[in-house]
PDB file of C-alpha atoms in Angstrom:
ATOM      1  CA  UNK A   1      18.756  -9.851  13.379  1.00 50.00           C
ATOM      2  CA  UNK A   2      19.067  -6.301  14.594  1.00 55.00           C
ATOM      3  CA  UNK A   3      18.668  -5.791  18.307  1.00 54.00           C
ATOM      4  CA  UNK A   4      17.153  -2.631  19.709  1.00 54.00           C
ATOM      5  CA  UNK A   5      18.926  -0.867  22.539  1.00 51.00           C
ATOM      6  CA  UNK A   6      22.216  -2.451  21.542  1.00 50.00           C
ATOM      7  CA  UNK A   7      23.910   0.899  21.181  1.00 49.00           C
ATOM      8  CA  UNK A   8      26.141   0.341  24.172  1.00 50.00           C
ATOM      9  CA  UNK A   9      28.262  -2.073  22.178  1.00 52.00           C
ATOM     10  CA  UNK A  10      30.928  -0.318  20.212  1.00 48.00           C
ATOM     11  CA  UNK A  11      31.135  -1.968  16.790  1.00 50.00           C
ATOM     12  CA  UNK A  12      34.137  -1.220  14.663  1.00 63.00           C
ATOM     13  CA  UNK A  13      32.624   1.274  12.287  1.00 67.00           C
ATOM     14  CA  UNK A  14      34.666   4.171  10.923  1.00 66.00           C
ATOM     15  CA  UNK A  15      33.870   7.390  12.742  1.00 70.00           C
ATOM     16  CA  UNK A  16      31.225   9.500  11.066  1.00 82.00           C
ATOM     17  CA  UNK A  17      30.059   6.770   8.685  1.00 86.00           C
ATOM     18  CA  UNK A  18      26.867   5.892  10.504  1.00 91.00           C
ATOM     19  CA  UNK A  19      26.065   9.539  11.132  1.00 92.00           C
ATOM     20  CA  UNK A  20      26.553  10.319   7.440  1.00 92.00           C
ATOM     21  CA  UNK A  21      24.378   7.434   6.263  1.00 94.00           C
ATOM     22  CA  UNK A  22      21.681   8.135   8.836  1.00 92.00           C
ATOM     23  CA  UNK A  23      21.760  11.807   7.882  1.00 93.00           C
ATOM     24  CA  UNK A  24      21.115  10.861   4.248  1.00 94.00           C
ATOM     25  CA  UNK A  25      18.212   8.644   5.300  1.00 95.00           C
ATOM     26  CA  UNK A  26      16.628  11.424   7.352  1.00 94.00           C
ATOM     27  CA  UNK A  27      17.163  14.006   4.607  1.00 94.00           C
ATOM     28  CA  UNK A  28      15.583  11.750   1.989  1.00 95.00           C
ATOM     29  CA  UNK A  29      12.643  10.910   4.260  1.00 95.00           C
ATOM     30  CA  UNK A  30      12.028  14.643   4.720  1.00 95.00           C
ATOM     31  CA  UNK A  31      11.959  15.465   1.002  1.00 94.00           C
ATOM     32  CA  UNK A  32       8.947  17.782   0.601  1.00 93.00           C
ATOM     33  CA  UNK A  33       7.776  16.025  -2.565  1.00 92.00           C
ATOM     34  CA  UNK A  34       6.599  13.023  -0.524  1.00 94.00           C
ATOM     35  CA  UNK A  35       4.256  15.240   1.443  1.00 94.00           C
ATOM     36  CA  UNK A  36       3.220  17.762  -1.197  1.00 91.00           C
ATOM     37  CA  UNK A  37       2.929  15.705  -4.385  1.00 90.00           C
ATOM     38  CA  UNK A  38       2.393  12.195  -3.044  1.00 91.00           C
ATOM     39  CA  UNK A  39       0.174  13.067  -0.119  1.00 90.00           C
ATOM     40  CA  UNK A  40       2.053  11.344   2.682  1.00 93.00           C
ATOM     41  CA  UNK A  41       0.673  12.817   5.900  1.00 93.00           C
ATOM     42  CA  UNK A  42       2.976  15.614   7.063  1.00 93.00           C
ATOM     43  CA  UNK A  43       2.707  14.506  10.676  1.00 89.00           C
ATOM     44  CA  UNK A  44       4.992  12.814  13.161  1.00 85.00           C
ATOM     45  CA  UNK A  45       3.574   9.454  12.075  1.00 87.00           C
ATOM     46  CA  UNK A  46       3.866  10.197   8.367  1.00 91.00           C
ATOM     47  CA  UNK A  47       7.479  11.285   8.721  1.00 91.00           C
ATOM     48  CA  UNK A  48       8.211   8.250  10.884  1.00 91.00           C
ATOM     49  CA  UNK A  49       6.792   5.998   8.155  1.00 92.00           C
ATOM     50  CA  UNK A  50       9.029   7.624   5.546  1.00 95.00           C
ATOM     51  CA  UNK A  51      12.048   7.324   7.848  1.00 94.00           C
ATOM     52  CA  UNK A  52      11.405   3.623   8.371  1.00 94.00           C
ATOM     53  CA  UNK A  53      10.915   3.094   4.629  1.00 97.00           C
ATOM     54  CA  UNK A  54      14.280   4.665   3.783  1.00 97.00           C
ATOM     55  CA  UNK A  55      16.055   2.979   6.688  1.00 95.00           C
ATOM     56  CA  UNK A  56      14.682  -0.345   5.451  1.00 96.00           C
ATOM     57  CA  UNK A  57      15.971   0.353   1.926  1.00 97.00           C
ATOM     58  CA  UNK A  58      19.476   1.030   3.229  1.00 96.00           C
ATOM     59  CA  UNK A  59      19.539  -1.918   5.640  1.00 94.00           C
ATOM     60  CA  UNK A  60      18.358  -4.180   2.833  1.00 94.00           C
ATOM     61  CA  UNK A  61      21.234  -2.975   0.657  1.00 95.00           C
ATOM     62  CA  UNK A  62      23.749  -3.529   3.466  1.00 93.00           C
ATOM     63  CA  UNK A  63      22.804  -7.203   3.925  1.00 90.00           C
ATOM     64  CA  UNK A  64      25.037  -8.730   1.222  1.00 90.00           C
ATOM     65  CA  UNK A  65      28.020  -6.442   1.859  1.00 89.00           C
ATOM     66  CA  UNK A  66      31.019  -7.768   3.746  1.00 87.00           C
ATOM     67  CA  UNK A  67      30.729  -6.290   7.226  1.00 83.00           C
ATOM     68  CA  UNK A  68      27.165  -5.242   6.432  1.00 85.00           C
ATOM     69  CA  UNK A  69      25.711  -6.821   9.559  1.00 88.00           C
ATOM     70  CA  UNK A  70      27.974  -4.713  11.791  1.00 90.00           C
ATOM     71  CA  UNK A  71      27.042  -1.576   9.861  1.00 91.00           C
ATOM     72  CA  UNK A  72      23.360  -2.504   9.933  1.00 90.00           C
ATOM     73  CA  UNK A  73      23.446  -2.963  13.680  1.00 91.00           C
ATOM     74  CA  UNK A  74      25.276   0.339  14.189  1.00 91.00           C
ATOM     75  CA  UNK A  75      22.787   2.112  11.909  1.00 90.00           C
ATOM     76  CA  UNK A  76      19.834   0.593  13.736  1.00 90.00           C
ATOM     77  CA  UNK A  77      21.390   1.569  17.081  1.00 89.00           C
ATOM     78  CA  UNK A  78      21.730   5.135  15.806  1.00 88.00           C
ATOM     79  CA  UNK A  79      18.080   5.105  14.735  1.00 85.00           C
ATOM     80  CA  UNK A  80      17.062   3.918  18.224  1.00 79.00           C
ATOM     81  CA  UNK A  81      19.179   6.607  19.885  1.00 84.00           C
ATOM     82  CA  UNK A  82      17.644   9.249  17.613  1.00 84.00           C
ATOM     83  CA  UNK A  83      14.106   8.080  18.404  1.00 74.00           C
ATOM     84  CA  UNK A  84      14.901   8.058  22.133  1.00 76.00           C
ATOM     85  CA  UNK A  85      16.349  11.577  21.930  1.00 74.00           C
ATOM     86  CA  UNK A  86      13.334  12.829  19.952  1.00 69.00           C
ATOM     87  CA  UNK A  87      10.899  11.403  22.487  1.00 69.00           C
ATOM     88  CA  UNK A  88      12.723  13.088  25.334  1.00 67.00           C
ATOM     89  CA  UNK A  89      12.840  16.394  23.437  1.00 71.00           C
ATOM     90  CA  UNK A  90       9.075  16.161  22.947  1.00 70.00           C
ATOM     91  CA  UNK A  91       8.713  15.861  26.708  1.00 72.00           C
ATOM     92  CA  UNK A  92       7.875  12.178  26.969  1.00 68.00           C
ATOM     93  CA  UNK A  93       8.597  11.047  30.521  1.00 69.00           C
ATOM     94  CA  UNK A  94      11.336   8.609  31.477  1.00 69.00           C
ATOM     95  CA  UNK A  95       8.837   5.917  32.413  1.00 69.00           C
ATOM     96  CA  UNK A  96       7.027   6.150  29.080  1.00 73.00           C
ATOM     97  CA  UNK A  97      10.079   6.217  26.786  1.00 69.00           C
ATOM     98  CA  UNK A  98      10.752   2.436  26.963  1.00 71.00           C
ATOM     99  CA  UNK A  99       7.137   1.657  26.004  1.00 77.00           C
ATOM    100  CA  UNK A 100       7.325   4.037  23.066  1.00 75.00           C
ATOM    101  CA  UNK A 101      10.680   2.602  22.012  1.00 70.00           C
ATOM    102  CA  UNK A 102       9.190  -0.879  22.063  1.00 79.00           C
ATOM    103  CA  UNK A 103       6.377   0.363  19.846  1.00 80.00           C
ATOM    104  CA  UNK A 104       8.939   1.893  17.459  1.00 77.00           C
ATOM    105  CA  UNK A 105      10.802  -1.417  17.310  1.00 81.00           C
ATOM    106  CA  UNK A 106       7.616  -3.323  16.606  1.00 83.00           C
ATOM    107  CA  UNK A 107       6.670  -0.834  13.907  1.00 84.00           C
ATOM    108  CA  UNK A 108      10.100  -1.108  12.308  1.00 87.00           C
ATOM    109  CA  UNK A 109      10.150  -4.915  12.297  1.00 88.00           C
ATOM    110  CA  UNK A 110       6.549  -5.232  11.170  1.00 88.00           C
ATOM    111  CA  UNK A 111       7.011  -2.847   8.277  1.00 91.00           C
ATOM    112  CA  UNK A 112      10.403  -4.285   7.320  1.00 91.00           C
ATOM    113  CA  UNK A 113       8.993  -7.793   7.155  1.00 92.00           C
ATOM    114  CA  UNK A 114       5.969  -6.626   5.178  1.00 94.00           C
ATOM    115  CA  UNK A 115       8.138  -4.658   2.746  1.00 95.00           C
ATOM    116  CA  UNK A 116      10.606  -7.526   2.278  1.00 94.00           C
ATOM    117  CA  UNK A 117       7.824  -9.975   1.462  1.00 95.00           C
ATOM    118  CA  UNK A 118       5.968  -7.493  -0.734  1.00 95.00           C
ATOM    119  CA  UNK A 119       9.053  -6.448  -2.694  1.00 93.00           C
ATOM    120  CA  UNK A 120       9.676 -10.081  -3.582  1.00 92.00           C
ATOM    121  CA  UNK A 121       6.010 -10.801  -4.321  1.00 93.00           C
ATOM    122  CA  UNK A 122       5.412  -8.065  -6.868  1.00 90.00           C
ATOM    123  CA  UNK A 123       4.234  -4.563  -7.623  1.00 90.00           C
ATOM    124  CA  UNK A 124       0.653  -4.994  -6.408  1.00 94.00           C
ATOM    125  CA  UNK A 125       1.760  -6.509  -3.110  1.00 95.00           C
ATOM    126  CA  UNK A 126       4.283  -3.735  -2.509  1.00 96.00           C
ATOM    127  CA  UNK A 127       1.635  -1.099  -3.218  1.00 95.00           C
ATOM    128  CA  UNK A 128      -0.726  -2.843  -0.792  1.00 95.00           C
ATOM    129  CA  UNK A 129       1.930  -2.925   1.949  1.00 95.00           C
ATOM    130  CA  UNK A 130       2.719   0.753   1.407  1.00 95.00           C
ATOM    131  CA  UNK A 131      -0.966   1.639   1.338  1.00 95.00           C
ATOM    132  CA  UNK A 132      -1.474  -0.107   4.665  1.00 93.00           C
ATOM    133  CA  UNK A 133       1.590   1.319   6.415  1.00 93.00           C
ATOM    134  CA  UNK A 134       2.071   4.771   4.902  1.00 94.00           C
ATOM    135  CA  UNK A 135      -1.465   5.711   3.851  1.00 94.00           C
ATOM    136  CA  UNK A 136      -3.506   3.969   6.585  1.00 88.00           C
ATOM    137  CA  UNK A 137      -4.961   1.455   4.141  1.00 88.00           C
ATOM    138  CA  UNK A 138      -6.135   4.126   1.725  1.00 87.00           C
ATOM    139  CA  UNK A 139      -4.823   5.899  -1.376  1.00 87.00           C
ATOM    140  CA  UNK A 140      -3.865   2.835  -3.395  1.00 90.00           C
ATOM    141  CA  UNK A 141      -2.933   4.980  -6.426  1.00 91.00           C
ATOM    142  CA  UNK A 142      -0.530   6.986  -4.292  1.00 92.00           C
ATOM    143  CA  UNK A 143       0.835   3.783  -2.826  1.00 93.00           C
ATOM    144  CA  UNK A 144       1.451   2.507  -6.369  1.00 93.00           C
ATOM    145  CA  UNK A 145       3.461   5.645  -7.126  1.00 93.00           C
ATOM    146  CA  UNK A 146       5.441   5.170  -3.916  1.00 94.00           C
ATOM    147  CA  UNK A 147       5.989   1.498  -4.803  1.00 94.00           C
ATOM    148  CA  UNK A 148       7.530   2.573  -8.115  1.00 92.00           C
ATOM    149  CA  UNK A 149       9.820   4.940  -6.247  1.00 93.00           C
ATOM    150  CA  UNK A 150      10.819   2.168  -3.811  1.00 94.00           C
ATOM    151  CA  UNK A 151      11.631  -0.243  -6.632  1.00 93.00           C
ATOM    152  CA  UNK A 152      13.635   2.445  -8.435  1.00 92.00           C
ATOM    153  CA  UNK A 153      15.637   3.396  -5.342  1.00 94.00           C
ATOM    154  CA  UNK A 154      16.225  -0.247  -4.458  1.00 94.00           C
ATOM    155  CA  UNK A 155      17.537  -0.952  -7.959  1.00 93.00           C
ATOM    156  CA  UNK A 156      19.778   2.121  -7.919  1.00 93.00           C
ATOM    157  CA  UNK A 157      21.191   1.279  -4.501  1.00 94.00           C
ATOM    158  CA  UNK A 158      21.824  -2.308  -5.615  1.00 94.00           C
ATOM    159  CA  UNK A 159      24.259  -1.242  -8.329  1.00 93.00           C
ATOM    160  CA  UNK A 160      26.329   1.026  -6.094  1.00 92.00           C
ATOM    161  CA  UNK A 161      29.849  -0.090  -5.289  1.00 91.00           C
ATOM    162  CA  UNK A 162      29.940  -2.023  -2.006  1.00 91.00           C
ATOM    163  CA  UNK A 163      32.958  -0.127  -0.683  1.00 89.00           C
ATOM    164  CA  UNK A 164      31.367   3.230  -1.447  1.00 90.00           C
ATOM    165  CA  UNK A 165      28.111   2.142   0.146  1.00 90.00           C
ATOM    166  CA  UNK A 166      29.862   0.811   3.242  1.00 86.00           C
ATOM    167  CA  UNK A 167      31.689   4.094   3.781  1.00 86.00           C
ATOM    168  CA  UNK A 168      28.727   6.363   3.092  1.00 88.00           C
ATOM    169  CA  UNK A 169      30.250   7.713  -0.134  1.00 89.00           C
ATOM    170  CA  UNK A 170      26.941   7.736  -2.023  1.00 92.00           C
ATOM    171  CA  UNK A 171      23.669   9.602  -2.137  1.00 91.00           C
ATOM    172  CA  UNK A 172      20.057   8.696  -2.628  1.00 91.00           C
ATOM    173  CA  UNK A 173      18.775   9.292  -6.136  1.00 86.00           C
ATOM    174  CA  UNK A 174      17.013  12.605  -6.582  1.00 84.00           C
ATOM    175  CA  UNK A 175      13.299  12.300  -6.039  1.00 83.00           C
ATOM    176  CA  UNK A 176      11.567  12.985  -9.332  1.00 75.00           C
ATOM    177  CA  UNK A 177       8.317  14.884  -8.868  1.00 70.00           C
ATOM    178  CA  UNK A 178       6.759  13.273 -11.960  1.00 68.00           C
ATOM    179  CA  UNK A 179       7.599   9.847 -10.598  1.00 64.00           C
ATOM    180  CA  UNK A 180       5.589  10.508  -7.441  1.00 66.00           C
ATOM    181  CA  UNK A 181       2.563  12.213  -8.936  1.00 59.00           C
ATOM    182  CA  UNK A 182      -0.445  10.113  -8.178  1.00 51.00           C
ATOM    183  CA  UNK A 183      -4.084  10.644  -8.791  1.00 47.00           C
ATOM    184  CA  UNK A 184      -5.989  11.025  -5.517  1.00 48.00           C
TER     185      UNK A 184
END
């Protein structure tokens, strides 16, 4: 299990690896096609949902890798530090930051659990989970398109070499606009 606020431990992770992987996650989550063609809300919450989705995909891929739990924890710690920094930059007060961080943790774990169960259950279940979490329970057709993207990315990440994945020597597949076109 990943523990929030565990960033004060110093796991043995090669320097720059976590930053590189997290940077790829953030860049992929910010791909304009999600917001323009798929209709994900281009808001703080919408971007947060896409960040969690891509973080979940990477953490899921790290699970079976030797040393993957250490990398997963370091990646999650980096995510927590980034969220903390973003809150403070937005002017959230010191007394409010821990409450917001707790909410972020709950959102991450809730969505991760829902996505894990839905991915195993099938296409319809994954679309339902994405509809609920990314589209506020609406836009099932868009959620189906996003579910196809998630399955595709998950499959592509699964075949990557473990050593390359562990060191951050990989990239997310290019987001295909046609793949994400959904009827409103």
